[in-house]
Coordinates of C-alpha atoms and ligand atoms in Angstrom, one line a residue:
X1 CA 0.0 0.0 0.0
X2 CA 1.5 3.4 -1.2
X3 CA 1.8 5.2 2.0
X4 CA 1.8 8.9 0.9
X5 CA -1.1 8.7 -1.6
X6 CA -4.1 10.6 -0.7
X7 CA -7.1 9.7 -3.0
X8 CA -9.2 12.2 -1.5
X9 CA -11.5 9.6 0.1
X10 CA -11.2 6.3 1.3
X11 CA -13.3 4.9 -0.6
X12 CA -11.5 5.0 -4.0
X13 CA -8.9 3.2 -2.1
X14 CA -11.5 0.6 -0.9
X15 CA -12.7 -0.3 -4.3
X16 CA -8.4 -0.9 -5.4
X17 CA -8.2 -3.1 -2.2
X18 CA -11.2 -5.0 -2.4
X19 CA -10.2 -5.9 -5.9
X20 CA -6.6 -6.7 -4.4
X21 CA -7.5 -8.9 -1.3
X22 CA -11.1 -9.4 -2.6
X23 CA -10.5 -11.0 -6.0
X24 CA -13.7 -11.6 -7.5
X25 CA -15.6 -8.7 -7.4
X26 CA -19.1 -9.6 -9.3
X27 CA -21.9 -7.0 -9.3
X28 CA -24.5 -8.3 -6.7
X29 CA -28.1 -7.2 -6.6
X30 CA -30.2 -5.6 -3.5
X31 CA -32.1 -9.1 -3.3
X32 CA -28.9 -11.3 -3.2
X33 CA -27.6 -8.5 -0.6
X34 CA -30.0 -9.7 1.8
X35 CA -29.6 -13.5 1.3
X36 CA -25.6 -14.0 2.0
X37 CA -26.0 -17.8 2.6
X38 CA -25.7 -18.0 -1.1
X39 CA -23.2 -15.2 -1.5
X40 CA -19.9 -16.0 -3.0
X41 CA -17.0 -16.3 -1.4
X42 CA -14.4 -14.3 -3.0
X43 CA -11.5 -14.9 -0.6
X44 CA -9.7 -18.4 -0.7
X45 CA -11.3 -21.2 0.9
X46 CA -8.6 -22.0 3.0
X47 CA -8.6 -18.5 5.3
X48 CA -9.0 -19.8 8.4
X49 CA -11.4 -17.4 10.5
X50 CA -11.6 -16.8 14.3
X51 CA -14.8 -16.7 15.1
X52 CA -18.2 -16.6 12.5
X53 CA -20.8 -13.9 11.6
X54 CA -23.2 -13.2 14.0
X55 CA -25.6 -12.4 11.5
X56 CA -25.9 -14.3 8.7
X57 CA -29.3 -12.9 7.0
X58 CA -28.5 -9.5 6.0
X59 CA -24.6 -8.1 6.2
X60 CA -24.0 -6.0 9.1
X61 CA -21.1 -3.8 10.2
X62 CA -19.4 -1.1 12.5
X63 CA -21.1 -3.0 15.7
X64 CA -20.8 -0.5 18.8
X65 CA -21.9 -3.0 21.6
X66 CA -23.5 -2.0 25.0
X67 CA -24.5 -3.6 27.7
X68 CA -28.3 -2.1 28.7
X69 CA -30.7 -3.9 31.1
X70 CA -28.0 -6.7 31.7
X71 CA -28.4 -7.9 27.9
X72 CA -25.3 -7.2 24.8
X73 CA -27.4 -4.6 23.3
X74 CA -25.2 -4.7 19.0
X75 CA -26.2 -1.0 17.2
X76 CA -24.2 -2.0 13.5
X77 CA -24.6 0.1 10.2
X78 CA -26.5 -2.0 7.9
X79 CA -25.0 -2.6 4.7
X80 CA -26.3 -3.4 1.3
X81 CA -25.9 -3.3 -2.1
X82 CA -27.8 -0.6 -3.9
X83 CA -26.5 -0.9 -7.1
X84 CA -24.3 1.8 -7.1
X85 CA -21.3 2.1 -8.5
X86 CA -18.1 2.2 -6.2
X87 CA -16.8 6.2 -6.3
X88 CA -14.1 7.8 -4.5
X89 CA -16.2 9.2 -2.0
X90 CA -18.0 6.0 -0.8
X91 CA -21.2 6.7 -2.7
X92 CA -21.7 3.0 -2.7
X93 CA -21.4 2.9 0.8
X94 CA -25.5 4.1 0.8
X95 CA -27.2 2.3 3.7
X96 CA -30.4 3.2 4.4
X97 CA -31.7 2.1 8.0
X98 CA -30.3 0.3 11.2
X99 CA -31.6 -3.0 12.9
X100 CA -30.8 -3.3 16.5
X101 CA -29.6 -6.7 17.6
X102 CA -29.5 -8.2 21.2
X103 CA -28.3 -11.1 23.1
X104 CA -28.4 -12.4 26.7
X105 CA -24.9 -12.8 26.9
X106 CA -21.9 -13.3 23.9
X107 CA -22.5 -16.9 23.3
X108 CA -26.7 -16.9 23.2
X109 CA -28.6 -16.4 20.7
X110 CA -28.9 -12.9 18.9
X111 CA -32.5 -11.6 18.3
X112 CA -32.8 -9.5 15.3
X113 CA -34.8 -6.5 16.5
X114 CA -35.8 -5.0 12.9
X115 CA -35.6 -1.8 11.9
X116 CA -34.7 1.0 14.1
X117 CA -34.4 3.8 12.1
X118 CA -35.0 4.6 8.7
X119 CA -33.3 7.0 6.5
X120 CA -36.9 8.6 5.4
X121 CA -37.7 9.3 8.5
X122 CA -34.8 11.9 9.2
X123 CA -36.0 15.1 7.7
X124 CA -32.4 16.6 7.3
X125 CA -30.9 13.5 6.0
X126 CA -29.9 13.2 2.5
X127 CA -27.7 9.8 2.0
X128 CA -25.3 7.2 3.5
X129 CA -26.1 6.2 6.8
X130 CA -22.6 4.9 8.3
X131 CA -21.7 3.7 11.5
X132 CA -24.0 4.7 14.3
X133 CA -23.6 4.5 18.5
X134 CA -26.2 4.5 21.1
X135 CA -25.9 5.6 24.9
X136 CA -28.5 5.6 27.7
X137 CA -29.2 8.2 30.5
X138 CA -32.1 9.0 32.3
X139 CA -34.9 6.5 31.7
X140 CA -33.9 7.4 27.8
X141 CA -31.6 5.3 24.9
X142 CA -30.3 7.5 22.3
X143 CA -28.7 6.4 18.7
X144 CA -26.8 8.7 17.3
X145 CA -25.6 8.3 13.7
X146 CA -23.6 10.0 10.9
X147 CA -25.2 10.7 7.5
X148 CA -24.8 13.2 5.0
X149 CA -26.9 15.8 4.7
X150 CA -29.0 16.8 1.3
X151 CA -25.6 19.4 0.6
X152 CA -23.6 16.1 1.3
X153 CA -21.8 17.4 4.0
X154 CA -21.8 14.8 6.4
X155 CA -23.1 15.4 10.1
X156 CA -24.3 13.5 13.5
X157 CA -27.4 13.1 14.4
X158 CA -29.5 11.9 17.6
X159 CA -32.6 9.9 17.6
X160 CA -34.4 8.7 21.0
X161 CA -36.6 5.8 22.2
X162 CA -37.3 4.5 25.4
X163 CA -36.7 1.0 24.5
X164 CA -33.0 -0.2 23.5
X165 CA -34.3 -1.9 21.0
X166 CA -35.7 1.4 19.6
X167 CA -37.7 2.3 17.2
X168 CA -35.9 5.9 17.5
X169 CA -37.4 8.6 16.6
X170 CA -34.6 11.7 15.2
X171 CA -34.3 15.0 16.4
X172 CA -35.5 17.3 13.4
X173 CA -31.4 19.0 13.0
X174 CA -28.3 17.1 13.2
X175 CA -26.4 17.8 16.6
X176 CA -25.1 21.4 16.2
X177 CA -21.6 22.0 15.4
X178 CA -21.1 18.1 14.8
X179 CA -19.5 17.0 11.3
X180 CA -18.0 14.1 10.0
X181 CA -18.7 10.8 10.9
X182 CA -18.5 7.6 13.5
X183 CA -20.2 9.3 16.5
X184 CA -18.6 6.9 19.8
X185 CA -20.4 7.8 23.4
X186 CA -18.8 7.0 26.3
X187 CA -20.7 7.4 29.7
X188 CA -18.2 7.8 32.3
X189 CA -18.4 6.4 36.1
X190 CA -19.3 9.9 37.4
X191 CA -22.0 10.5 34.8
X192 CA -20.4 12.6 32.4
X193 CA -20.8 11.3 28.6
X194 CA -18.2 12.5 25.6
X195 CA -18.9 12.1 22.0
X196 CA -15.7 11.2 19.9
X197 CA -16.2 11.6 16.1
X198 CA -14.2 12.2 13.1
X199 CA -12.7 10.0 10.1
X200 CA -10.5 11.1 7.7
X201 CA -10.9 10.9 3.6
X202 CA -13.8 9.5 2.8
X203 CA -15.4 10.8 6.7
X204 CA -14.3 14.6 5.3
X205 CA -12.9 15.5 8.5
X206 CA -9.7 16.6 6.4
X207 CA -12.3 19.4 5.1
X208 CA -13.2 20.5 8.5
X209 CA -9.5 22.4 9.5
X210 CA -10.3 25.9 9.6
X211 CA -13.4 25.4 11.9
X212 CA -15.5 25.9 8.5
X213 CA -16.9 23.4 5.5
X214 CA -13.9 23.5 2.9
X215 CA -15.2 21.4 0.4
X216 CA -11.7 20.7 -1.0
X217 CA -9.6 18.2 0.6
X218 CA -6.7 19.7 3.2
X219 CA -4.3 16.9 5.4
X220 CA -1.1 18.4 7.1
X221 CA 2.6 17.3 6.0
X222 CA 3.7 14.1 6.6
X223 CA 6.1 15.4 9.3
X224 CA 3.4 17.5 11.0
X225 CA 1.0 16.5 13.3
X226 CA -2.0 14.4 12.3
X227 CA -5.4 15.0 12.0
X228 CA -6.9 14.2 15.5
X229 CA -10.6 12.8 16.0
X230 CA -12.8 15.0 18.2
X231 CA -14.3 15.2 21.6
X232 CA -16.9 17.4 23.3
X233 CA -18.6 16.7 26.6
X234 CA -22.7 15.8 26.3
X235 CA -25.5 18.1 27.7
X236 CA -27.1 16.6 30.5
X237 CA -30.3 16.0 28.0
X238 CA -27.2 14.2 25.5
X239 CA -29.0 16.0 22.4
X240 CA -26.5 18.7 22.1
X241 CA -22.5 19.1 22.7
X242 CA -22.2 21.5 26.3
X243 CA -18.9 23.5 25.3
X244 CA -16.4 23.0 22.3
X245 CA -15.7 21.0 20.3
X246 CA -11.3 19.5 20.9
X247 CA -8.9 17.3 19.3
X248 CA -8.4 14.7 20.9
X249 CA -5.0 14.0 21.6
X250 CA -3.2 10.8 20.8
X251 CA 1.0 11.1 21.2
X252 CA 4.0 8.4 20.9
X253 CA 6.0 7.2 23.4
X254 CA 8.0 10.9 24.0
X255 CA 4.6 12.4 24.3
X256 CA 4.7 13.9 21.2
X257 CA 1.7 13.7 18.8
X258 CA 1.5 11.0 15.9
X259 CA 2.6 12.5 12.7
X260 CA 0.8 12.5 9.6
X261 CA 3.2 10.0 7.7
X262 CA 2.6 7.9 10.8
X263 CA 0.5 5.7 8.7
X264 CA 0.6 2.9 10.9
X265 CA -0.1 4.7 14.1
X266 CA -2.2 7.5 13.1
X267 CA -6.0 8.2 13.7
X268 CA -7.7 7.4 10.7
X269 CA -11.8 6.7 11.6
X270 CA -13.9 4.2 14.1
X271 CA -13.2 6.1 17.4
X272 CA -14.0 3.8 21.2
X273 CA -13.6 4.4 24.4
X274 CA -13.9 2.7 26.9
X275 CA -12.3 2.3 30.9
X276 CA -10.3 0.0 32.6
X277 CA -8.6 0.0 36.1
X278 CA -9.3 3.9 36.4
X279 CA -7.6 4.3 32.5
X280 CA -9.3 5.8 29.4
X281 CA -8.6 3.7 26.5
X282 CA -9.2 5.3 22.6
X283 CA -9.0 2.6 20.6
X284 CA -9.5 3.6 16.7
X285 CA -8.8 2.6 13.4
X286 CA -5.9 3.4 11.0
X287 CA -7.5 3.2 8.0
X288 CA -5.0 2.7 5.0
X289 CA -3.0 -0.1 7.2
X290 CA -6.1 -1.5 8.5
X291 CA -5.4 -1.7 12.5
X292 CA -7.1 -1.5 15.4
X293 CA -4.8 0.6 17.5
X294 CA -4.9 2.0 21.3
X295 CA -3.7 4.5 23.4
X296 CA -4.1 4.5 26.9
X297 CA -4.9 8.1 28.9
X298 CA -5.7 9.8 32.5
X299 CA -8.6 11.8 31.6
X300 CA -12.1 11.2 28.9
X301 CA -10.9 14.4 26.9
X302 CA -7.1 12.9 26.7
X303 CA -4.3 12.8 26.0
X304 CA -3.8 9.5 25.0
X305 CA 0.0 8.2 24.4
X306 CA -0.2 5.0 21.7
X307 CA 0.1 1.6 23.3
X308 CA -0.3 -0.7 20.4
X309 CA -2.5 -3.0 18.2
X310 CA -5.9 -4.2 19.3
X311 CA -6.5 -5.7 16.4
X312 CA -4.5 -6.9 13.4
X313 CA -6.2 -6.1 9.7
X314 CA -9.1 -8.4 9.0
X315 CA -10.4 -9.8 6.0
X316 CA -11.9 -6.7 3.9
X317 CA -10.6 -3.0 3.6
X318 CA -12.3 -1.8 6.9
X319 CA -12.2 -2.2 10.2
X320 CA -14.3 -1.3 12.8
X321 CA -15.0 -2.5 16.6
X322 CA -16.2 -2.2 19.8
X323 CA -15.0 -3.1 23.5
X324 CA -17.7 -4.1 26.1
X325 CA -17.4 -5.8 29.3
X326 CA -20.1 -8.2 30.4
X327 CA -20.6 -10.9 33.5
X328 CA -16.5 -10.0 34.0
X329 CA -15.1 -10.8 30.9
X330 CA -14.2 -8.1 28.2
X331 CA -15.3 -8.9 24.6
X332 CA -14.7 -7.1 20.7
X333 CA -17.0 -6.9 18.6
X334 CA -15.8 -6.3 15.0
X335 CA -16.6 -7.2 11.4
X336 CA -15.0 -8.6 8.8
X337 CA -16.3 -9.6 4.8
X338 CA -16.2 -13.8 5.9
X339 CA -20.0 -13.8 3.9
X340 CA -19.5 -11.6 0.7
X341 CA -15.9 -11.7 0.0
X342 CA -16.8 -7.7 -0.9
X343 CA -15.6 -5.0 1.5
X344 CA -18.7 -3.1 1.5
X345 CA -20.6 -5.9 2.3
X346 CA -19.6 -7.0 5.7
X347 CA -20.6 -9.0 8.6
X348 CA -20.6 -8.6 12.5
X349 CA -18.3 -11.2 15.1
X350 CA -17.2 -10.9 18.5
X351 CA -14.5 -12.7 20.6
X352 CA -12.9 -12.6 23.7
X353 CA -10.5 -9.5 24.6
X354 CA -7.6 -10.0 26.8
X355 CA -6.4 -7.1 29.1
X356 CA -2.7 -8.0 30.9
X357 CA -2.4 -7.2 34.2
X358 CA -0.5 -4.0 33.8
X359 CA -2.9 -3.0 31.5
X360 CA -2.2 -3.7 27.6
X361 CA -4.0 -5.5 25.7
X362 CA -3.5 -9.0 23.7
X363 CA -3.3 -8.3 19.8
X364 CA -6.2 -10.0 18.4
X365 CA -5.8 -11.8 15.0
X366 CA -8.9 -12.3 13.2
X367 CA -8.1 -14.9 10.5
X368 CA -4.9 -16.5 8.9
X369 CA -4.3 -18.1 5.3
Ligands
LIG401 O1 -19.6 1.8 7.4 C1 -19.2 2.9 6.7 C2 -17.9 3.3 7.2 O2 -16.9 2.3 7.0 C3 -17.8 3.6 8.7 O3 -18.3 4.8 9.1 C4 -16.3 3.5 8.8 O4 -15.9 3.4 10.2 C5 -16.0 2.3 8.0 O5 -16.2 1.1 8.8

């Protein structure tokens, strides 16, 4: 992978990798989109996989887990194949509506609880409704989700229900002052709830520098600092950000911040956070080299110095997770393209996530050849 090539979007670099790692990539109609038992398999046949889809009727992705009322509560961006052909800017990334899924604990069964939200039904909302979170406070659950609006300028939007399982109904205006995309919302022990957002390229945070909507593309120098995601404390009624919006720090080993060469390290899109033994751990994607990484911090609003690799590259051009804990164990959720063999069509998993005792985490591998 060319390192210092900047397509604009990440999505023109999707479609070159899918055809890469993906081989076959035959057009596939909505229909066959939603019945992935008889999808292809592109990859090779030997590629041994971890653990298997959790759903296995439509393809699913981008699964931010919760635990609410003592069940695994899975909020994924559901992906299909509208027939649209695969653009530099991730047209063909153009999901419409969100299924919430649940399960009693990571090895029962997982109930499907249809559809959640629908694109229609957010009056602001013009296409491509990516990866989504959900957060609970006060008797109330609330989904919030990126999608572009109908000047396809992408923003984050809130929705509310008072049933985890939704149906959510959206706020009429996307959260003021939000932009981008991958909303994460972490509740904190003393109450306090943070959004983290951002992804670069395709995401358009690269367009958001000067504070303003630059519709042309702008990423620092390879030797300067690199685009950070964002951060901004909740309002107590978690519709609106209370105060600024702040980078979010993330900084190597002699506390300086990651670079924008930094390919490897740097934050890219799918921010997480979630706590450990008093520690904030961002956990995030990085995009063109297809990690999981983390950083480990004091405080919700960082900084964050880089600790490593969650989770190796998995089978498909994205990748995206979550990190729950649940009856004492710690589990990833994360999806992979196991069912299609096509990188926009994925599919949810989970497995087991080891935290050492002085507090890094084991490098998960999701598959081998
Ligand atoms: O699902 C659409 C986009 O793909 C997400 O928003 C990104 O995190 C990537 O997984």
């Amino acid at each position: 992978m060319a390192k210092k090539i900047h397509f604009g979007s990440s999505m023109m670099m999707l479609s070159v990798v899918g055809i890469l790692a993906g081989g076959c990539q035959e057009q596939t109609t909505e229909n066959q989109a939603e019945t992935t038992a008889e999808a292809p398999a592109a990859e090779p046949a030997e590629r041994k996989f971890l653990t298997k889809p959790l759903v296995t009727d439509m393809y699913t992705a981008d699964p931010s887990a919760h635990v609410f009322e003592n069940k695994i509560y899975i909020y994924p961006s559901h992906d299909i194949d509208a027939g649209i052909a695969e653009k530099d800017d991730g047209s063909h990334f153009d999901m419409r509506d969100y299924h919430v899924f649940s399960m009693d604990s990571v090895n029962g069964e997982i109930k499907d609880h249809g559809v959640a939200l629908d694109i229609k039904d957010i009056p602001w909302a013009g296409r491509q409704l990516w990866a989504p979170d959900a957060a609970y406070k006060n008797g109330k659950y609330y989904l919030y989700f990126p999608v572009k609006d109908k000047e396809d300028v992408f923003r984050i939007g809130v929705a509310t229900s008072t049933s985890p399982a939704g149906p959510f109904k959206p706020e009429p205006k996307p959260i003021a002052n939000s932009y981008s995309i991958d909303p994460a919302v972490f509740t904190d022990t003393d109450g306090n709830s943070y959004m983290y957002f951002g992804g670069i390229w395709g995401g358009q945070l690269q367009r958001w520098s000067s504070g303003k909507y630059n519709p042309n593309d702008a990423y620092p120098k390879d030797d300067q600092p690199a685009l950070m995601p964002k951060v901004a404390r909740m309002s107590k009624d978690m519709l609106s950000f209370d105060g600024e919006v702040r980078d979010v720090q993330i900084l190597d080993e002699n506390g300086k911040p990651l670079l924008t060469g930094d390919n490897e390290r740097r934050f890219f899109e799918a921010a997480w956070v979630h706590k450990y033994n008093g520690k904030y751990y961002f956990s995030y994607s990085t995009g063109d080299t297809h990690n999981i990484a983390y950083a480990i911090g004091d405080s919700p609003m960082g900084p964050f110095t880089y600790k490593g690799v969650l989770l190796n590259p998995v089978q498909g051009w994205t990748n995206h997770h979550s990190v729950v804990e649940h009856n004492g164990k710690w589990h990833l959720f994360y999806h992979d393209t196991e069912l299609s063999g096509k990188t926009h069509l994925r599919n949810i998993k989970v497995t087991e996530l080891k935290l050492r005792p002085d507090g890094t985490i084991e490098t998960i591998t999701a598959y081998q050849q």
